[in-house]
């Protein structure tokens, strides 16, 4: 028994020390990231002061050109879209951005990640680094109460992130100046028209977080715009009905270009089924900005 | 959701469940082997029942029938040999029948329908949509082995239904093995198990090593292999070859990881179960590979299929041995599931083993003439060839259909820049982990005295386990999926 206790004490000492050192290293690299997603997030929550900030998944980062916004509205703009993340991650990032600097407008691109029931652990993994911020802590308490103890560990918080942080720290990879990542090329395979690819049921957790997003923006006097960018050969946007209805009830503008009669049917505007190339993105952004101007959402008229 | 969580051995829920079992097992019932067995039986049925209660009933009924069959066979052994043989045959047929009904019936109906259509007969044959109980391939093999061993009089029948039920339903092994030999496992249940430091220490080490294999190699690689194989038409030859090699490592790490965790968990319970792997990456031919890979299955098949077949074909000489080997590997392939890919996988391995048998004399003569056995280049090239052959077999094993396999093989052309995943750092973690695995296996294979987990020094062992735990939490895939072998 003595051996087990001795072993356990040694084990715990090494584990705690490694956890502290690992956490320190990761935080250090994170706070000095030069490139990649880490640098973009760092910029967003510590430096950015643009008037318009845009959030969403990869469809946001590839579809919305901030230069078009800046030229048309004479307001600074930043694209904070992140590959593979939906409302759970973006709501946290929006809270951090509002806390650091309140923008005039937030544009949110709605996608599959905002309606399907993806694992909340995966969808909030980028927020783990901000676990100590009370607003983010609240999200974890609500979504993942069982993770409470695990999140006390730095190794768990930064699980699988070390090498990514290291590459961002040494400056490997691209730097996102305006956040926009234009795509080149044209879709090179056939896409079949499919009516039931997206289930019509919207994840209630995601709906609750959309409600929270709308309330937060209203409470902070930030104009929120929800938008559905075009998808190649998308027959309709029925899958997003619940979010549209919520926007309608709460008087939030929702611009639906998902099955746009010009862009969505034209192969030359797409890199793949879900992502437009830079040509498509430019046409779409101009359309959207025109609509925002027409509807005078920022009171510029 | 809880149901799914509990059955995954690398989940926190499983370990909470296991700690409760340990407390009851050693804390309350340490003085009675019967109560300890009862704890194991109850927790095994709870564990299994979490998946589906109906499956629990099937397990219970099958266990009950084989329990009484075992006693009846033993009562007739020596006195009424014919009855004992008949009862054994009934037992074997019952076990095979269970497996056939739940695992293969739908497949045979489907294939029969296709055959009728191909020769011009209109038919309306529809499958039953039978739900396959988890672990059926594992527990039916245990049941069959039990009746055969009792009939051969190499094993006394169990007259304790609790102990027998524990052997069949033992929760660390019921989902994915190892398939325990009744003669090895059952006697351990007759004595009460006490808390021993050696068991605890060895068990913990095995569990952490298993977790490392599963979370740092298998789960990290599965993203890459799924992305490439799931969409092979859009990938070049380089990506497909890399994915095939990585899939071998993924399979090995996934299955060996599970086996290590099962062995470690059993050790914590004071029970010793069969080893399932013995460094298969160092095998120098396919026959040796099967002596190192899924050992508990291959030794079962060798004992109950290959040996009897060898007797049947004993007058056929070399052809008989080859035929027995081919049937043997086809049974191994078919054991995995009802799909032509598994049967062809078995045939593929069987043909290679048969050619090894056929050319063995010539090979040995060449080895002697040129003293090849001592030359490292000869050993390494044999290892590499085996690795390539197994990798091709793994691709076949993974394919959904033969058409899929053929499509994938014909896509291996046009070598170019390989596919880089969205987050290449995850691939880096798995490559570092594979290097750690290879170094450990190399040292063990060549008996180099570089033990860390098994060092003579207590402090080194503890530090190694602690660092392994830190590495798993920092770099492992903590939200990983289920084990590949759960589907069999």
PDB file of N, CA, C and O in Angstrom, chain A residues 1 3-4 6-8 10-11 14-15 18-19 22 83 119 121-122 125 128 146 150 153 155-156 158-164 167 189, chain B residues 5 12-13 195 197 200 208 220 234 422-423 425-426 428-429 432 458-459 461-463 465-467 469-470 472-476 478-479:
ATOM      1  N   UNK A   1       0.828  -1.221   0.000  1.00  0.00           N
ATOM      2  CA  UNK A   1       0.000   0.000   0.000  1.00  0.00           C
ATOM      3  C   UNK A   1       0.864   1.273   0.000  1.00  0.00           C
ATOM      4  O   UNK A   1       0.533   2.239  -0.660  1.00  0.00           O
ATOM      5  N   UNK A   3       3.734   1.675  -1.312  1.00  0.00           N
ATOM      6  CA  UNK A   3       4.264   1.878  -2.670  1.00  0.00           C
ATOM      7  C   UNK A   3       3.226   2.567  -3.545  1.00  0.00           C
ATOM      8  O   UNK A   3       3.552   3.445  -4.335  1.00  0.00           O
ATOM      9  N   UNK A   4       1.969   2.146  -3.390  1.00  0.00           N
ATOM     10  CA  UNK A   4       0.900   2.740  -4.212  1.00  0.00           C
ATOM     11  C   UNK A   4       0.752   4.220  -3.868  1.00  0.00           C
ATOM     12  O   UNK A   4       0.677   5.071  -4.759  1.00  0.00           O
ATOM     13  N   UNK A   6       3.032   6.190  -2.475  1.00  0.00           N
ATOM     14  CA  UNK A   6       4.239   6.902  -2.939  1.00  0.00           C
ATOM     15  C   UNK A   6       4.159   7.140  -4.447  1.00  0.00           C
ATOM     16  O   UNK A   6       4.420   8.245  -4.935  1.00  0.00           O
ATOM     17  N   UNK A   7       3.786   6.097  -5.165  1.00  0.00           N
ATOM     18  CA  UNK A   7       3.652   6.200  -6.624  1.00  0.00           C
ATOM     19  C   UNK A   7       2.621   7.253  -7.009  1.00  0.00           C
ATOM     20  O   UNK A   7       2.835   8.055  -7.928  1.00  0.00           O
ATOM     21  N   UNK A   8       1.522   7.263  -6.274  1.00  0.00           N
ATOM     22  CA  UNK A   8       0.445   8.208  -6.573  1.00  0.00           C
ATOM     23  C   UNK A   8       0.917   9.651  -6.343  1.00  0.00           C
ATOM     24  O   UNK A   8       0.636  10.539  -7.154  1.00  0.00           O
ATOM     25  N   UNK A  10       4.055  10.778  -6.428  1.00  0.00           N
ATOM     26  CA  UNK A  10       5.032  11.132  -7.488  1.00  0.00           C
ATOM     27  C   UNK A  10       4.281  11.425  -8.792  1.00  0.00           C
ATOM     28  O   UNK A  10       4.540  12.415  -9.482  1.00  0.00           O
ATOM     29  N   UNK A  11       3.338  10.544  -9.102  1.00  0.00           N
ATOM     30  CA  UNK A  11       2.532  10.703 -10.316  1.00  0.00           C
ATOM     31  C   UNK A  11       1.846  12.068 -10.321  1.00  0.00           C
ATOM     32  O   UNK A  11       1.912  12.816 -11.304  1.00  0.00           O
ATOM     33  N   UNK A  14       4.307  15.043 -10.779  1.00  0.00           N
ATOM     34  CA  UNK A  14       4.740  15.196 -12.175  1.00  0.00           C
ATOM     35  C   UNK A  14       3.593  15.741 -13.018  1.00  0.00           C
ATOM     36  O   UNK A  14       3.767  16.655 -13.834  1.00  0.00           O
ATOM     37  N   UNK A  15       2.409  15.188 -12.794  1.00  0.00           N
ATOM     38  CA  UNK A  15       1.244  15.573 -13.587  1.00  0.00           C
ATOM     39  C   UNK A  15       0.928  17.067 -13.418  1.00  0.00           C
ATOM     40  O   UNK A  15       0.766  17.795 -14.405  1.00  0.00           O
ATOM     41  N   UNK A  18       3.759  19.216 -14.916  1.00  0.00           N
ATOM     42  CA  UNK A  18       3.673  19.203 -16.379  1.00  0.00           C
ATOM     43  C   UNK A  18       2.496  20.055 -16.852  1.00  0.00           C
ATOM     44  O   UNK A  18       2.598  20.784 -17.844  1.00  0.00           O
ATOM     45  N   UNK A  19       1.410  20.000 -16.111  1.00  0.00           N
ATOM     46  CA  UNK A  19       0.220  20.766 -16.476  1.00  0.00           C
ATOM     47  C   UNK A  19       0.502  22.272 -16.418  1.00  0.00           C
ATOM     48  O   UNK A  19       0.132  23.021 -17.318  1.00  0.00           O
ATOM     49  N   UNK A  22       3.086  23.118 -19.253  1.00  0.00           N
ATOM     50  CA  UNK A  22       2.426  23.017 -20.551  1.00  0.00           C
ATOM     51  C   UNK A  22       1.481  24.211 -20.769  1.00  0.00           C
ATOM     52  O   UNK A  22       1.469  24.826 -21.836  1.00  0.00           O
ATOM     53  N   UNK A  83     -13.111  28.093 -39.921  1.00  0.00           N
ATOM     54  CA  UNK A  83     -13.457  26.793 -40.508  1.00  0.00           C
ATOM     55  C   UNK A  83     -14.048  25.837 -39.480  1.00  0.00           C
ATOM     56  O   UNK A  83     -13.435  25.602 -38.439  1.00  0.00           O
ATOM     57  N   UNK A 119     -21.252  17.768 -31.871  1.00  0.00           N
ATOM     58  CA  UNK A 119     -20.787  17.599 -30.496  1.00  0.00           C
ATOM     59  C   UNK A 119     -20.376  18.967 -29.921  1.00  0.00           C
ATOM     60  O   UNK A 119     -19.456  19.603 -30.443  1.00  0.00           O
ATOM     61  N   UNK A 121     -18.638  19.678 -27.447  1.00  0.00           N
ATOM     62  CA  UNK A 121     -17.233  19.712 -27.010  1.00  0.00           C
ATOM     63  C   UNK A 121     -16.335  20.145 -28.164  1.00  0.00           C
ATOM     64  O   UNK A 121     -15.424  20.947 -28.003  1.00  0.00           O
ATOM     65  N   UNK A 122     -16.643  19.597 -29.341  1.00  0.00           N
ATOM     66  CA  UNK A 122     -15.840  19.944 -30.517  1.00  0.00           C
ATOM     67  C   UNK A 122     -16.132  21.383 -30.934  1.00  0.00           C
ATOM     68  O   UNK A 122     -15.230  22.134 -31.303  1.00  0.00           O
ATOM     69  N   UNK A 125     -14.240  23.927 -28.670  1.00  0.00           N
ATOM     70  CA  UNK A 125     -12.833  23.657 -28.310  1.00  0.00           C
ATOM     71  C   UNK A 125     -11.942  24.897 -28.414  1.00  0.00           C
ATOM     72  O   UNK A 125     -10.999  25.038 -27.642  1.00  0.00           O
ATOM     73  N   UNK A 128     -11.878  27.070 -25.226  1.00  0.00           N
ATOM     74  CA  UNK A 128     -11.263  26.560 -23.988  1.00  0.00           C
ATOM     75  C   UNK A 128     -10.139  27.467 -23.499  1.00  0.00           C
ATOM     76  O   UNK A 128      -9.916  27.606 -22.304  1.00  0.00           O
ATOM     77  N   UNK A 146     -20.332  18.650 -17.173  1.00  0.00           N
ATOM     78  CA  UNK A 146     -19.475  17.533 -16.755  1.00  0.00           C
ATOM     79  C   UNK A 146     -17.991  17.819 -17.012  1.00  0.00           C
ATOM     80  O   UNK A 146     -17.120  17.110 -16.516  1.00  0.00           O
ATOM     81  N   UNK A 150     -12.393  18.747 -15.696  1.00  0.00           N
ATOM     82  CA  UNK A 150     -11.399  18.541 -16.758  1.00  0.00           C
ATOM     83  C   UNK A 150     -10.807  19.873 -17.217  1.00  0.00           C
ATOM     84  O   UNK A 150      -9.623  19.971 -17.496  1.00  0.00           O
ATOM     85  N   UNK A 153      -7.647  21.608 -15.990  1.00  0.00           N
ATOM     86  CA  UNK A 153      -6.312  21.194 -16.465  1.00  0.00           C
ATOM     87  C   UNK A 153      -5.938  21.943 -17.743  1.00  0.00           C
ATOM     88  O   UNK A 153      -6.710  21.981 -18.699  1.00  0.00           O
ATOM     89  N   UNK A 155      -3.613  21.011 -19.750  1.00  0.00           N
ATOM     90  CA  UNK A 155      -3.362  20.033 -20.809  1.00  0.00           C
ATOM     91  C   UNK A 155      -4.666  19.688 -21.521  1.00  0.00           C
ATOM     92  O   UNK A 155      -4.684  19.491 -22.722  1.00  0.00           O
ATOM     93  N   UNK A 156      -5.746  19.631 -20.770  1.00  0.00           N
ATOM     94  CA  UNK A 156      -7.038  19.337 -21.384  1.00  0.00           C
ATOM     95  C   UNK A 156      -7.512  20.528 -22.223  1.00  0.00           C
ATOM     96  O   UNK A 156      -7.992  20.368 -23.336  1.00  0.00           O
ATOM     97  N   UNK A 158      -5.763  22.794 -23.682  1.00  0.00           N
ATOM     98  CA  UNK A 158      -4.979  22.952 -24.911  1.00  0.00           C
ATOM     99  C   UNK A 158      -4.743  21.617 -25.619  1.00  0.00           C
ATOM    100  O   UNK A 158      -3.783  21.480 -26.375  1.00  0.00           O
ATOM    101  N   UNK A 159      -5.612  20.655 -25.372  1.00  0.00           N
ATOM    102  CA  UNK A 159      -5.466  19.327 -25.993  1.00  0.00           C
ATOM    103  C   UNK A 159      -5.370  19.450 -27.514  1.00  0.00           C
ATOM    104  O   UNK A 159      -6.192  20.140 -28.137  1.00  0.00           O
ATOM    105  N   UNK A 160      -4.372  18.806 -28.079  1.00  0.00           N
ATOM    106  CA  UNK A 160      -4.136  18.765 -29.539  1.00  0.00           C
ATOM    107  C   UNK A 160      -3.814  20.122 -30.157  1.00  0.00           C
ATOM    108  O   UNK A 160      -3.863  20.276 -31.374  1.00  0.00           O
ATOM    109  N   UNK A 161      -3.515  21.123 -29.338  1.00  0.00           N
ATOM    110  CA  UNK A 161      -3.286  22.466 -29.891  1.00  0.00           C
ATOM    111  C   UNK A 161      -1.800  22.837 -29.921  1.00  0.00           C
ATOM    112  O   UNK A 161      -1.439  23.833 -30.528  1.00  0.00           O
ATOM    113  N   UNK A 162      -0.965  22.095 -29.206  1.00  0.00           N
ATOM    114  CA  UNK A 162       0.427  22.502 -29.022  1.00  0.00           C
ATOM    115  C   UNK A 162       1.139  22.796 -30.342  1.00  0.00           C
ATOM    116  O   UNK A 162       1.704  23.872 -30.523  1.00  0.00           O
ATOM    117  N   UNK A 163       1.089  21.838 -31.254  1.00  0.00           N
ATOM    118  CA  UNK A 163       1.834  22.016 -32.510  1.00  0.00           C
ATOM    119  C   UNK A 163       1.222  23.109 -33.386  1.00  0.00           C
ATOM    120  O   UNK A 163       1.921  23.791 -34.118  1.00  0.00           O
ATOM    121  N   UNK A 164      -0.101  23.249 -33.281  1.00  0.00           N
ATOM    122  CA  UNK A 164      -0.763  24.315 -34.043  1.00  0.00           C
ATOM    123  C   UNK A 164      -0.296  25.671 -33.496  1.00  0.00           C
ATOM    124  O   UNK A 164       0.016  26.586 -34.255  1.00  0.00           O
ATOM    125  N   UNK A 167       3.255  26.345 -34.590  1.00  0.00           N
ATOM    126  CA  UNK A 167       3.384  26.803 -35.980  1.00  0.00           C
ATOM    127  C   UNK A 167       2.920  28.261 -36.113  1.00  0.00           C
ATOM    128  O   UNK A 167       3.511  29.035 -36.863  1.00  0.00           O
ATOM    129  N   UNK A 189     -16.282  18.818 -60.457  1.00  0.00           N
ATOM    130  CA  UNK A 189     -17.023  17.548 -60.460  1.00  0.00           C
ATOM    131  C   UNK A 189     -18.525  17.847 -60.521  1.00  0.00           C
ATOM    132  O   UNK A 189     -18.942  18.982 -60.280  1.00  0.00           O
TER     133      UNK A 189
ATOM    134  N   UNK B   5     -21.799   5.809 -23.983  1.00  0.00           N
ATOM    135  CA  UNK B   5     -20.612   6.213 -23.235  1.00  0.00           C
ATOM    136  C   UNK B   5     -20.074   5.054 -22.397  1.00  0.00           C
ATOM    137  O   UNK B   5     -18.902   4.806 -22.369  1.00  0.00           O
ATOM    138  N   UNK B  12     -14.562   8.289 -19.707  1.00  0.00           N
ATOM    139  CA  UNK B  12     -14.556   8.564 -18.270  1.00  0.00           C
ATOM    140  C   UNK B  12     -15.671   7.772 -17.587  1.00  0.00           C
ATOM    141  O   UNK B  12     -15.488   7.246 -16.492  1.00  0.00           O
ATOM    142  N   UNK B  13     -16.835   7.676 -18.263  1.00  0.00           N
ATOM    143  CA  UNK B  13     -17.969   6.942 -17.681  1.00  0.00           C
ATOM    144  C   UNK B  13     -17.599   5.498 -17.372  1.00  0.00           C
ATOM    145  O   UNK B  13     -18.002   4.948 -16.347  1.00  0.00           O
ATOM    146  N   UNK B 195      -6.183  -7.938  -3.392  1.00  0.00           N
ATOM    147  CA  UNK B 195      -5.526  -6.757  -3.952  1.00  0.00           C
ATOM    148  C   UNK B 195      -4.019  -6.941  -3.883  1.00  0.00           C
ATOM    149  O   UNK B 195      -3.452  -7.056  -2.800  1.00  0.00           O
ATOM    150  N   UNK B 197      -0.142  -5.551  -5.275  1.00  0.00           N
ATOM    151  CA  UNK B 197       0.535  -4.417  -5.888  1.00  0.00           C
ATOM    152  C   UNK B 197       0.947  -4.722  -7.333  1.00  0.00           C
ATOM    153  O   UNK B 197       0.767  -3.886  -8.229  1.00  0.00           O
ATOM    154  N   UNK B 200      -1.906  -4.438  -9.690  1.00  0.00           N
ATOM    155  CA  UNK B 200      -2.292  -3.027  -9.832  1.00  0.00           C
ATOM    156  C   UNK B 200      -1.311  -2.299 -10.753  1.00  0.00           C
ATOM    157  O   UNK B 200      -1.709  -1.633 -11.719  1.00  0.00           O
ATOM    158  N   UNK B 208      -2.741   2.411 -19.550  1.00  0.00           N
ATOM    159  CA  UNK B 208      -2.221   3.667 -20.109  1.00  0.00           C
ATOM    160  C   UNK B 208      -1.620   3.445 -21.496  1.00  0.00           C
ATOM    161  O   UNK B 208      -1.787   4.262 -22.389  1.00  0.00           O
ATOM    162  N   UNK B 220      -6.197   9.497 -34.029  1.00  0.00           N
ATOM    163  CA  UNK B 220      -5.604  10.610 -34.779  1.00  0.00           C
ATOM    164  C   UNK B 220      -5.504  10.269 -36.262  1.00  0.00           C
ATOM    165  O   UNK B 220      -5.652  11.130 -37.118  1.00  0.00           O
ATOM    166  N   UNK B 234     -11.159  11.096 -55.645  1.00  0.00           N
ATOM    167  CA  UNK B 234     -10.586  12.437 -55.757  1.00  0.00           C
ATOM    168  C   UNK B 234      -9.165  12.544 -55.203  1.00  0.00           C
ATOM    169  O   UNK B 234      -8.659  13.641 -55.006  1.00  0.00           O
ATOM    170  N   UNK B 422      -6.757  19.313 -43.041  1.00  0.00           N
ATOM    171  CA  UNK B 422      -6.996  20.695 -42.606  1.00  0.00           C
ATOM    172  C   UNK B 422      -6.058  21.074 -41.458  1.00  0.00           C
ATOM    173  O   UNK B 422      -5.524  22.167 -41.411  1.00  0.00           O
ATOM    174  N   UNK B 423      -5.894  20.138 -40.519  1.00  0.00           N
ATOM    175  CA  UNK B 423      -4.976  20.384 -39.416  1.00  0.00           C
ATOM    176  C   UNK B 423      -3.858  19.339 -39.453  1.00  0.00           C
ATOM    177  O   UNK B 423      -3.962  18.277 -38.846  1.00  0.00           O
ATOM    178  N   UNK B 425      -1.166  19.149 -37.976  1.00  0.00           N
ATOM    179  CA  UNK B 425      -0.467  18.887 -36.707  1.00  0.00           C
ATOM    180  C   UNK B 425      -0.983  17.602 -36.051  1.00  0.00           C
ATOM    181  O   UNK B 425      -0.253  16.959 -35.305  1.00  0.00           O
ATOM    182  N   UNK B 426      -2.249  17.241 -36.344  1.00  0.00           N
ATOM    183  CA  UNK B 426      -2.797  16.009 -35.765  1.00  0.00           C
ATOM    184  C   UNK B 426      -2.076  14.795 -36.343  1.00  0.00           C
ATOM    185  O   UNK B 426      -1.829  13.815 -35.649  1.00  0.00           O
ATOM    186  N   UNK B 428       0.955  14.890 -37.358  1.00  0.00           N
ATOM    187  CA  UNK B 428       2.286  14.944 -36.756  1.00  0.00           C
ATOM    188  C   UNK B 428       2.291  14.196 -35.413  1.00  0.00           C
ATOM    189  O   UNK B 428       3.201  13.420 -35.112  1.00  0.00           O
ATOM    190  N   UNK B 429       1.225  14.428 -34.617  1.00  0.00           N
ATOM    191  CA  UNK B 429       1.111  13.747 -33.313  1.00  0.00           C
ATOM    192  C   UNK B 429       1.110  12.232 -33.521  1.00  0.00           C
ATOM    193  O   UNK B 429       1.811  11.490 -32.826  1.00  0.00           O
ATOM    194  N   UNK B 432       4.604  10.966 -34.502  1.00  0.00           N
ATOM    195  CA  UNK B 432       5.493  10.917 -33.322  1.00  0.00           C
ATOM    196  C   UNK B 432       5.135   9.692 -32.472  1.00  0.00           C
ATOM    197  O   UNK B 432       6.002   8.942 -32.021  1.00  0.00           O
ATOM    198  N   UNK B 458      11.541   1.658  -9.540  1.00  0.00           N
ATOM    199  CA  UNK B 458      10.175   2.105  -9.268  1.00  0.00           C
ATOM    200  C   UNK B 458       9.935   3.531  -9.773  1.00  0.00           C
ATOM    201  O   UNK B 458       8.954   3.818 -10.448  1.00  0.00           O
ATOM    202  N   UNK B 459      10.883   4.413  -9.483  1.00  0.00           N
ATOM    203  CA  UNK B 459      10.724   5.832  -9.829  1.00  0.00           C
ATOM    204  C   UNK B 459      10.619   6.023 -11.351  1.00  0.00           C
ATOM    205  O   UNK B 459       9.804   6.816 -11.832  1.00  0.00           O
ATOM    206  N   UNK B 461       9.508   3.844 -13.501  1.00  0.00           N
ATOM    207  CA  UNK B 461       8.200   3.332 -13.936  1.00  0.00           C
ATOM    208  C   UNK B 461       7.106   4.374 -13.703  1.00  0.00           C
ATOM    209  O   UNK B 461       6.298   4.648 -14.578  1.00  0.00           O
ATOM    210  N   UNK B 462       7.133   4.983 -12.513  1.00  0.00           N
ATOM    211  CA  UNK B 462       6.095   5.969 -12.184  1.00  0.00           C
ATOM    212  C   UNK B 462       6.213   7.199 -13.090  1.00  0.00           C
ATOM    213  O   UNK B 462       5.212   7.697 -13.620  1.00  0.00           O
ATOM    214  N   UNK B 463       7.451   7.669 -13.293  1.00  0.00           N
ATOM    215  CA  UNK B 463       7.659   8.846 -14.151  1.00  0.00           C
ATOM    216  C   UNK B 463       7.169   8.541 -15.569  1.00  0.00           C
ATOM    217  O   UNK B 463       6.485   9.360 -16.197  1.00  0.00           O
ATOM    218  N   UNK B 465       4.853   6.392 -16.549  1.00  0.00           N
ATOM    219  CA  UNK B 465       3.377   6.357 -16.579  1.00  0.00           C
ATOM    220  C   UNK B 465       2.820   7.782 -16.522  1.00  0.00           C
ATOM    221  O   UNK B 465       1.893   8.133 -17.275  1.00  0.00           O
ATOM    222  N   UNK B 466       3.415   8.618 -15.643  1.00  0.00           N
ATOM    223  CA  UNK B 466       2.921   9.998 -15.503  1.00  0.00           C
ATOM    224  C   UNK B 466       3.100  10.770 -16.814  1.00  0.00           C
ATOM    225  O   UNK B 466       2.195  11.483 -17.258  1.00  0.00           O
ATOM    226  N   UNK B 467       4.276  10.610 -17.445  1.00  0.00           N
ATOM    227  CA  UNK B 467       4.521  11.325 -18.700  1.00  0.00           C
ATOM    228  C   UNK B 467       3.617  10.805 -19.829  1.00  0.00           C
ATOM    229  O   UNK B 467       3.153  11.576 -20.663  1.00  0.00           O
ATOM    230  N   UNK B 469       0.620   9.628 -19.360  1.00  0.00           N
ATOM    231  CA  UNK B 469      -0.708  10.210 -19.078  1.00  0.00           C
ATOM    232  C   UNK B 469      -0.761  11.658 -19.560  1.00  0.00           C
ATOM    233  O   UNK B 469      -1.746  12.088 -20.183  1.00  0.00           O
ATOM    234  N   UNK B 470       0.326  12.409 -19.292  1.00  0.00           N
ATOM    235  CA  UNK B 470       0.379  13.818 -19.723  1.00  0.00           C
ATOM    236  C   UNK B 470       0.326  13.896 -21.251  1.00  0.00           C
ATOM    237  O   UNK B 470      -0.366  14.752 -21.811  1.00  0.00           O
ATOM    238  N   UNK B 472      -0.993  11.760 -23.339  1.00  0.00           N
ATOM    239  CA  UNK B 472      -2.340  11.386 -23.826  1.00  0.00           C
ATOM    240  C   UNK B 472      -3.286  12.575 -23.694  1.00  0.00           C
ATOM    241  O   UNK B 472      -4.017  12.916 -24.625  1.00  0.00           O
ATOM    242  N   UNK B 473      -3.260  13.232 -22.526  1.00  0.00           N
ATOM    243  CA  UNK B 473      -4.198  14.349 -22.313  1.00  0.00           C
ATOM    244  C   UNK B 473      -3.823  15.543 -23.196  1.00  0.00           C
ATOM    245  O   UNK B 473      -4.689  16.232 -23.730  1.00  0.00           O
ATOM    246  N   UNK B 474      -2.523  15.781 -23.367  1.00  0.00           N
ATOM    247  CA  UNK B 474      -2.105  16.947 -24.150  1.00  0.00           C
ATOM    248  C   UNK B 474      -2.276  16.744 -25.652  1.00  0.00           C
ATOM    249  O   UNK B 474      -2.622  17.677 -26.367  1.00  0.00           O
ATOM    250  N   UNK B 475      -2.022  15.513 -26.128  1.00  0.00           N
ATOM    251  CA  UNK B 475      -1.989  15.314 -27.580  1.00  0.00           C
ATOM    252  C   UNK B 475      -2.983  14.288 -28.109  1.00  0.00           C
ATOM    253  O   UNK B 475      -3.173  14.192 -29.318  1.00  0.00           O
ATOM    254  N   UNK B 476      -3.572  13.507 -27.241  1.00  0.00           N
ATOM    255  CA  UNK B 476      -4.488  12.455 -27.701  1.00  0.00           C
ATOM    256  C   UNK B 476      -5.823  13.008 -28.167  1.00  0.00           C
ATOM    257  O   UNK B 476      -6.187  14.131 -27.843  1.00  0.00           O
ATOM    258  N   UNK B 478      -9.288  13.175 -27.515  1.00  0.00           N
ATOM    259  CA  UNK B 478     -10.104  12.868 -26.337  1.00  0.00           C
ATOM    260  C   UNK B 478     -11.580  12.662 -26.678  1.00  0.00           C
ATOM    261  O   UNK B 478     -12.336  12.151 -25.861  1.00  0.00           O
ATOM    262  N   UNK B 479     -11.976  13.074 -27.859  1.00  0.00           N
ATOM    263  CA  UNK B 479     -13.377  12.860 -28.257  1.00  0.00           C
ATOM    264  C   UNK B 479     -13.467  11.767 -29.318  1.00  0.00           C
ATOM    265  O   UNK B 479     -14.311  11.804 -30.197  1.00  0.00           O
TER     266      UNK B 479
END
